[in-house]
CSV table of C-alpha atoms in Angstrom, one decimal:
chain,number,residue,atom,x,y,z
A,2,MET,CA,147.0,-34.0,-229.8
A,3,LYS,CA,146.6,-31.8,-226.7
A,4,THR,CA,146.0,-28.1,-226.2
A,5,LEU,CA,148.9,-26.1,-224.8
A,6,GLY,CA,147.4,-25.5,-221.3
A,7,ARG,CA,144.3,-23.3,-221.6
A,8,ALA,CA,145.5,-22.0,-225.0
A,9,GLY,CA,143.5,-23.3,-228.0
A,10,VAL,CA,146.6,-24.3,-230.0
A,11,ARG,CA,147.0,-28.0,-230.4
A,12,VAL,CA,150.4,-29.7,-229.9
A,13,SER,CA,151.8,-33.2,-230.2
A,14,PRO,CA,152.1,-35.4,-227.1
A,15,ILE,CA,155.9,-35.0,-227.1
A,16,ALA,CA,158.1,-32.0,-227.8
A,17,LEU,CA,161.4,-32.1,-229.6
A,18,GLY,CA,164.1,-30.6,-227.4
A,19,THR,CA,167.0,-29.1,-229.3
A,20,MET,CA,169.6,-28.3,-226.6
A,21,ASN,CA,172.0,-30.8,-228.1
A,22,PHE,CA,171.9,-29.3,-231.6
A,23,GLY,CA,175.3,-27.8,-232.2
A,24,PRO,CA,177.3,-28.8,-229.2
A,25,VAL,CA,176.6,-32.5,-229.6
A,26,THR,CA,174.6,-33.1,-232.8
A,27,PRO,CA,176.0,-31.6,-236.0
A,28,GLU,CA,173.7,-29.4,-238.1
A,29,ASP,CA,173.1,-31.9,-240.8
A,30,GLU,CA,172.1,-34.6,-238.3
A,31,ALA,CA,169.9,-32.0,-236.4
A,32,HIS,CA,168.1,-31.3,-239.7
A,33,THR,CA,167.5,-35.0,-240.2
A,34,ILE,CA,166.0,-35.3,-236.7
A,35,LEU,CA,163.8,-32.2,-237.3
A,36,ASP,CA,162.6,-33.7,-240.6
A,37,ALA,CA,161.9,-37.1,-238.9
A,38,ALA,CA,160.0,-35.4,-236.0
A,39,THR,CA,157.8,-33.3,-238.2
A,40,ASP,CA,157.2,-36.1,-240.6
A,41,ALA,CA,156.0,-38.2,-237.6
A,42,GLY,CA,153.6,-35.5,-236.5
A,43,VAL,CA,155.7,-33.9,-233.8
A,44,ASN,CA,154.8,-30.2,-234.1
A,45,LEU,CA,156.1,-28.8,-230.8
A,46,ILE,CA,159.8,-27.6,-231.1
A,47,ASP,CA,161.5,-26.4,-228.0
A,48,THR,CA,164.7,-24.3,-228.0
A,49,ALA,CA,166.3,-21.3,-226.2
A,50,ASP,CA,168.6,-18.4,-227.0
A,51,VAL,CA,171.4,-19.7,-224.8
A,52,TYR,CA,171.5,-23.1,-226.5
A,53,GLY,CA,174.5,-23.9,-228.6
A,54,ALA,CA,177.4,-23.2,-226.3
A,55,ASP,CA,179.6,-25.9,-225.0
A,56,ALA,CA,178.9,-26.6,-221.3
A,57,ASN,CA,182.7,-26.7,-220.7
A,58,ARG,CA,183.3,-23.2,-222.0
A,59,THR,CA,183.3,-20.1,-219.8
A,60,ILE,CA,181.0,-17.2,-220.0
A,61,ALA,CA,183.7,-15.1,-221.5
A,62,ASP,CA,184.4,-17.3,-224.5
A,63,ASP,CA,181.1,-18.8,-225.3
A,64,SER,CA,179.1,-15.7,-226.4
A,65,ALA,CA,179.6,-16.5,-230.0
A,66,GLU,CA,178.3,-20.0,-229.6
A,67,LYS,CA,175.1,-19.1,-227.8
A,68,GLY,CA,172.4,-18.9,-230.3
A,69,ARG,CA,173.9,-21.6,-232.5
A,70,THR,CA,171.0,-23.9,-231.9
A,71,GLU,CA,168.5,-21.3,-233.0
A,72,ARG,CA,170.5,-20.7,-236.1
A,73,ILE,CA,170.5,-24.4,-236.9
A,74,ILE,CA,166.7,-24.4,-236.6
A,75,GLY,CA,166.5,-21.2,-238.7
A,76,ASN,CA,168.5,-22.7,-241.5
A,77,TRP,CA,166.3,-25.8,-241.4
A,78,LEU,CA,163.2,-23.6,-241.7
A,79,THR,CA,164.5,-21.7,-244.7
A,80,ARG,CA,165.3,-25.0,-246.4
A,81,ARG,CA,161.9,-26.4,-245.7
A,82,PRO,CA,159.3,-24.0,-247.1
A,83,GLY,CA,155.9,-24.4,-245.4
A,84,ARG,CA,157.3,-26.1,-242.3
A,85,ARG,CA,157.1,-22.9,-240.2
A,86,ASP,CA,153.3,-22.9,-240.3
A,87,GLN,CA,153.2,-26.6,-239.3
A,88,ILE,CA,155.1,-26.2,-236.0
A,89,VAL,CA,154.6,-24.6,-232.6
A,90,LEU,CA,158.0,-23.0,-231.9
A,91,VAL,CA,159.1,-22.3,-228.3
A,92,SER,CA,162.1,-20.3,-227.4
A,93,LYS,CA,163.3,-18.9,-224.1
A,94,ALA,CA,165.0,-15.7,-222.8
A,95,TYR,CA,166.7,-15.0,-219.5
A,96,GLY,CA,170.3,-16.1,-219.7
A,97,ARG,CA,173.4,-14.0,-220.4
A,98,MET,CA,173.8,-13.2,-224.1
A,99,GLY,CA,176.5,-10.6,-224.0
A,100,PRO,CA,178.9,-8.7,-221.7
A,101,GLY,CA,176.6,-5.8,-220.8
A,102,VAL,CA,174.8,-5.4,-217.5
A,103,ASN,CA,171.4,-5.6,-219.4
A,104,ASP,CA,172.3,-8.6,-221.5
A,105,LEU,CA,170.5,-11.0,-219.2
A,106,HIS,CA,167.4,-11.6,-217.1
A,107,LEU,CA,163.8,-10.4,-217.7
A,108,SER,CA,163.9,-6.6,-217.8
A,109,SER,CA,162.0,-4.9,-220.6
A,110,VAL,CA,165.3,-3.9,-222.2
A,111,HIS,CA,166.6,-7.4,-222.3
A,112,LEU,CA,163.4,-9.2,-223.2
A,113,ARG,CA,162.8,-7.0,-226.2
A,114,ARG,CA,166.4,-7.4,-227.4
A,115,ALA,CA,166.3,-11.1,-226.8
A,116,CYS,CA,163.1,-11.7,-228.7
A,117,ASP,CA,164.3,-9.7,-231.7
A,118,ALA,CA,167.6,-11.6,-231.7
A,119,SER,CA,165.9,-15.0,-231.5
A,120,LEU,CA,163.7,-14.1,-234.4
A,121,ARG,CA,166.7,-13.1,-236.5
A,122,ARG,CA,168.5,-16.4,-235.7
A,123,LEU,CA,165.4,-18.5,-236.2
A,124,GLN,CA,164.7,-16.6,-239.5
A,125,THR,CA,161.0,-16.2,-238.6
A,126,ASP,CA,158.6,-13.3,-237.9
A,127,TYR,CA,157.2,-14.7,-234.7
A,128,LEU,CA,157.5,-17.1,-231.8
A,129,ASP,CA,154.5,-19.2,-230.9
A,130,VAL,CA,155.7,-19.2,-227.3
A,131,ILE,CA,158.2,-17.0,-225.6
A,132,MET,CA,159.3,-18.7,-222.4
A,133,LEU,CA,160.8,-16.9,-219.4
A,134,HIS,CA,163.7,-19.3,-218.8
A,135,HIS,CA,164.2,-18.6,-215.1
A,136,VAL,CA,163.0,-16.4,-212.3
A,137,ASP,CA,164.2,-12.8,-212.1
A,138,ARG,CA,163.4,-11.5,-208.7
A,139,SER,CA,164.4,-8.0,-209.6
A,140,THR,CA,161.8,-7.5,-212.3
A,141,SER,CA,158.1,-7.1,-211.5
A,142,TRP,CA,155.3,-9.0,-213.2
A,143,ASP,CA,153.9,-5.6,-214.2
A,144,GLU,CA,157.0,-4.9,-216.2
A,145,ILE,CA,157.1,-8.4,-217.7
A,146,TRP,CA,153.4,-8.3,-218.7
A,147,GLU,CA,153.7,-4.9,-220.2
A,148,THR,CA,156.6,-6.0,-222.3
A,149,LEU,CA,155.0,-9.3,-223.4
A,150,SER,CA,151.8,-7.5,-224.3
A,151,ASP,CA,153.7,-5.1,-226.5
A,152,LEU,CA,155.5,-8.0,-228.2
A,153,ARG,CA,152.3,-9.8,-228.8
A,154,GLN,CA,150.6,-6.7,-230.2
A,155,ALA,CA,153.6,-6.3,-232.5
A,156,GLY,CA,153.0,-9.8,-233.8
A,157,LYS,CA,156.3,-11.1,-232.5
A,158,VAL,CA,154.9,-13.6,-230.0
A,159,ARG,CA,151.6,-15.4,-229.5
A,160,TYR,CA,151.8,-17.0,-226.1
A,161,ALA,CA,153.8,-16.7,-222.8
A,162,GLY,CA,155.4,-19.5,-220.9
A,163,THR,CA,157.7,-20.0,-218.0
A,164,SER,CA,160.5,-22.4,-217.0
A,165,ASN,CA,161.8,-23.4,-213.6
A,166,PHE,CA,159.2,-21.3,-211.7
A,167,ALA,CA,158.0,-22.1,-208.2
A,168,ALA,CA,154.2,-22.4,-207.6
A,169,TRP,CA,153.9,-19.1,-205.8
A,170,GLN,CA,155.6,-17.3,-208.6
A,171,LEU,CA,153.2,-18.9,-211.2
A,172,VAL,CA,150.3,-17.8,-209.0
A,173,GLN,CA,151.7,-14.2,-208.8
A,174,GLY,CA,152.1,-14.2,-212.6
A,175,GLN,CA,148.6,-15.4,-213.3
A,176,GLU,CA,147.0,-13.0,-210.9
A,177,ALA,CA,149.0,-10.1,-212.4
A,178,ALA,CA,147.8,-11.2,-215.9
A,179,ALA,CA,144.2,-11.4,-214.7
A,180,ARG,CA,144.3,-7.8,-213.4
A,181,ARG,CA,145.3,-6.8,-217.0
A,182,ASP,CA,142.7,-9.1,-218.6
A,183,LEU,CA,145.4,-11.1,-220.2
A,184,LEU,CA,145.5,-14.8,-221.0
A,185,GLY,CA,148.7,-15.1,-218.9
A,186,ILE,CA,151.0,-18.1,-218.7
A,187,VAL,CA,149.9,-21.1,-220.8
A,188,VAL,CA,152.8,-23.5,-220.2
A,189,GLU,CA,155.5,-24.2,-217.5
A,190,GLU,CA,158.6,-26.2,-218.4
A,191,SER,CA,160.0,-28.0,-215.3
A,192,ILE,CA,162.3,-30.8,-214.5
A,193,TYR,CA,160.0,-33.8,-213.9
A,194,ASN,CA,160.6,-37.5,-214.2
A,195,LEU,CA,160.0,-40.7,-212.3
A,196,MET,CA,163.0,-40.0,-210.0
A,197,GLU,CA,162.5,-36.2,-209.7
A,198,ARG,CA,158.9,-35.5,-208.7
A,199,THR,CA,159.3,-32.4,-206.5
A,200,VAL,CA,157.0,-30.5,-208.8
A,201,GLU,CA,154.1,-32.7,-207.7
A,202,LEU,CA,154.1,-31.0,-204.3
A,203,GLU,CA,152.9,-27.6,-205.4
A,204,VAL,CA,153.9,-26.7,-209.0
A,205,LEU,CA,151.6,-29.2,-210.7
A,206,PRO,CA,148.6,-28.4,-208.5
A,207,ALA,CA,149.1,-24.7,-209.2
A,208,CYS,CA,149.4,-25.4,-212.9
A,209,ALA,CA,146.2,-27.4,-212.9
A,210,ALA,CA,144.3,-24.7,-211.0
A,211,TYR,CA,145.4,-21.9,-213.4
A,212,GLY,CA,145.2,-23.8,-216.7
A,213,ILE,CA,148.9,-24.0,-217.2
A,214,GLY,CA,150.2,-27.0,-219.2
A,215,VAL,CA,153.4,-28.7,-218.1
A,216,MET,CA,156.3,-29.6,-220.4
A,217,PRO,CA,158.7,-31.8,-218.4
A,218,TYR,CA,162.4,-31.6,-219.3
A,219,SER,CA,165.0,-34.2,-218.4
A,220,PRO,CA,162.3,-37.0,-218.7
A,221,LEU,CA,165.1,-39.7,-218.4
A,222,ASN,CA,166.9,-38.0,-215.5
A,223,SER,CA,170.2,-37.6,-217.2
A,224,GLY,CA,170.0,-41.1,-218.7
A,225,LEU,CA,169.4,-42.9,-215.4
A,226,LEU,CA,165.9,-44.0,-216.7
A,227,ALA,CA,167.2,-45.1,-220.1
A,228,GLY,CA,168.3,-48.5,-219.0
A,229,ILE,CA,171.7,-47.4,-217.5
A,230,LEU,CA,172.3,-50.7,-215.6
A,231,SER,CA,172.1,-52.7,-218.8
A,232,LYS,CA,174.5,-50.4,-220.7
A,233,THR,CA,178.2,-51.0,-221.0
A,234,ASP,CA,180.6,-49.8,-218.3
A,235,THR,CA,181.9,-47.2,-220.8
A,236,ALA,CA,178.4,-45.8,-221.2
A,237,SER,CA,177.9,-45.7,-217.4
A,238,ARG,CA,181.2,-43.9,-216.9
A,239,SER,CA,180.3,-41.3,-219.5
A,240,ALA,CA,177.2,-40.3,-217.5
A,241,SER,CA,177.0,-36.9,-215.8
A,242,SER,CA,178.3,-36.6,-212.2
A,243,ARG,CA,174.8,-36.1,-211.0
A,244,ALA,CA,173.7,-39.2,-212.7
A,245,THR,CA,176.7,-41.2,-211.4
A,246,SER,CA,175.9,-40.2,-207.8
A,247,ASN,CA,172.2,-40.9,-208.2
A,248,LEU,CA,173.1,-44.3,-209.7
A,249,VAL,CA,174.7,-45.3,-206.5
A,250,THR,CA,171.9,-44.0,-204.4
A,251,HIS,CA,169.0,-45.5,-206.4
A,252,ARG,CA,170.5,-48.7,-207.8
A,253,ASP,CA,168.0,-51.0,-206.1
A,254,ARG,CA,165.1,-49.0,-207.5
A,255,LEU,CA,166.6,-48.9,-210.9
A,256,GLU,CA,167.0,-52.6,-210.9
A,257,ARG,CA,163.3,-53.0,-210.1
A,258,PHE,CA,162.4,-50.6,-212.8
A,259,GLU,CA,164.5,-52.2,-215.5
A,260,LYS,CA,163.2,-55.6,-214.6
A,261,LEU,CA,159.6,-54.3,-214.9
A,262,CYS,CA,160.5,-52.9,-218.3
A,263,ARG,CA,161.9,-56.2,-219.4
A,264,ASP,CA,158.7,-58.0,-218.3
A,265,LEU,CA,156.6,-55.4,-220.2
A,266,GLY,CA,158.8,-55.9,-223.3
A,267,HIS,CA,159.5,-52.1,-223.7
A,268,PRO,CA,162.7,-50.2,-223.4
A,269,PRO,CA,163.1,-48.3,-220.1
A,270,ALA,CA,163.4,-45.0,-222.0
A,271,VAL,CA,160.0,-45.6,-223.6
A,272,VAL,CA,158.3,-46.7,-220.3
A,273,ALA,CA,159.7,-43.7,-218.3
A,274,GLN,CA,158.4,-41.2,-220.9
A,275,ALA,CA,155.1,-43.0,-221.3
A,276,TRP,CA,154.6,-42.6,-217.5
A,277,LEU,CA,155.0,-38.8,-218.0
A,278,CYS,CA,152.6,-38.8,-220.9
A,279,ALA,CA,150.0,-40.4,-218.6
A,280,GLN,CA,150.2,-37.6,-216.0
A,281,PRO,CA,147.1,-35.3,-216.1
A,282,THR,CA,148.9,-31.9,-216.1
A,283,VAL,CA,151.5,-32.9,-218.7
A,284,VAL,CA,151.2,-31.6,-222.2
A,285,ALA,CA,154.3,-33.0,-223.7
A,286,PRO,CA,157.6,-34.3,-222.3
A,287,VAL,CA,160.6,-32.6,-223.9
A,288,VAL,CA,162.6,-35.3,-225.7
A,289,GLY,CA,166.1,-33.9,-225.9
A,290,ALA,CA,167.1,-36.0,-228.9
A,291,ARG,CA,170.8,-36.3,-229.7
A,292,THR,CA,170.1,-39.1,-232.2
A,293,LEU,CA,167.2,-40.4,-234.2
A,294,GLN,CA,166.8,-43.3,-231.8
A,295,HIS,CA,166.1,-40.8,-228.9
A,296,LEU,CA,163.4,-39.3,-231.0
A,297,GLN,CA,161.9,-42.7,-231.9
A,298,ASP,CA,161.8,-43.6,-228.2
A,299,GLY,CA,159.9,-40.5,-227.4
A,300,ILE,CA,157.4,-41.1,-230.3
A,301,ALA,CA,157.0,-44.7,-229.0
A,302,ALA,CA,156.3,-43.5,-225.5
A,303,ALA,CA,153.5,-41.2,-226.7
A,304,GLU,CA,151.9,-44.2,-228.4
A,305,LEU,CA,152.2,-46.5,-225.3
A,306,ALA,CA,149.3,-46.5,-222.9
A,307,LEU,CA,150.5,-48.1,-219.7
A,308,PRO,CA,147.9,-50.2,-217.8
A,309,GLN,CA,146.9,-48.8,-214.4
A,310,GLU,CA,148.6,-51.6,-212.6
A,311,VAL,CA,151.9,-50.7,-214.2
A,312,LEU,CA,151.4,-47.0,-213.3
A,313,THR,CA,150.8,-48.1,-209.7
A,314,THR,CA,153.9,-50.2,-209.7
A,315,LEU,CA,156.0,-47.4,-211.0
A,316,ASP,CA,154.6,-45.1,-208.2
A,317,GLU,CA,155.7,-47.8,-205.7
A,318,ILE,CA,159.2,-48.0,-207.1
A,319,PHE,CA,159.6,-44.2,-207.4
A,320,PRO,CA,157.1,-42.7,-204.9
A,321,GLY,CA,156.3,-39.0,-205.2
A,322,PRO,CA,156.4,-36.4,-202.4
A,323,GLY,CA,152.6,-36.3,-202.0
A,324,ALA,CA,150.3,-33.3,-202.1
A,325,ALA,CA,150.8,-30.1,-200.2
A,326,PRO,CA,150.2,-29.3,-197.4
A,327,GLU,CA,149.5,-32.9,-196.2
A,328,ALA,CA,153.0,-34.0,-197.2
A,329,TYR,CA,154.5,-31.8,-194.6
A,330,ALA,CA,151.7,-31.1,-192.2
A,331,TRP,CA,149.2,-33.1,-190.1
């Protein structure tokens, strides 16, 4: 168990990501995955208000589907008395949830509405973490902290988090919180994996300096780090367009990576996530489980301690950008 950044609450070394619940994973299977996760000691559950809509649908016709993932979790909570107190529940607000001009972003108007709507769908009285899902350059930190303070005083949220924020924006947020004598941001959720390490340049150092834990999403880089070269041609063709283009660019590195995994005797998906678990600022990779096997790979990763020589080899195969400012200055 780790603490969630500088907050005292303790969380499991992986988080269960629920973005696929609804669009890909039916509700009954989602409940099975939630049961398996909590039975295995995974207590950190990550969701968002916009989850549930089919990615192929347009903004105009998906409003009824947004929130479906939260409703699936809410139904699970009502059928599992006592589970709510055992989990640390994260949900996010920012994305468009209706046709109105204030049905998106981080204004006080939208944040308050979004929080109340998430609580109704999740069938709970509070969120352990309300996460700002993206940057809203038109809303000041003064307004955001005033709103989040009110929500916390009302007992609707306990902690604040961010997602997809740049380092300088995290610093602005923490300094604004400090002026108000607030705890501030306790967790940042960013894309981070062996192949996508941009956050190491400035985001991770900022998080370390300000006591912000990191929850990496896309730990397998759209499946590229899950052993894609050993999968069938059909599986390779079903990968996302981003994964397909990166497969061509990084084939040599992926071949070296998959050979290393074979030599270690562990699946690539487990090794890739174990590498993330070993990074000092990481609290818990977000395992976006579509199936029980995806969850089991994440649990196995949390239990796998990679030797230093393996960590060094992985850094050689997939080098990071280096530290700022040395990475781009003398």
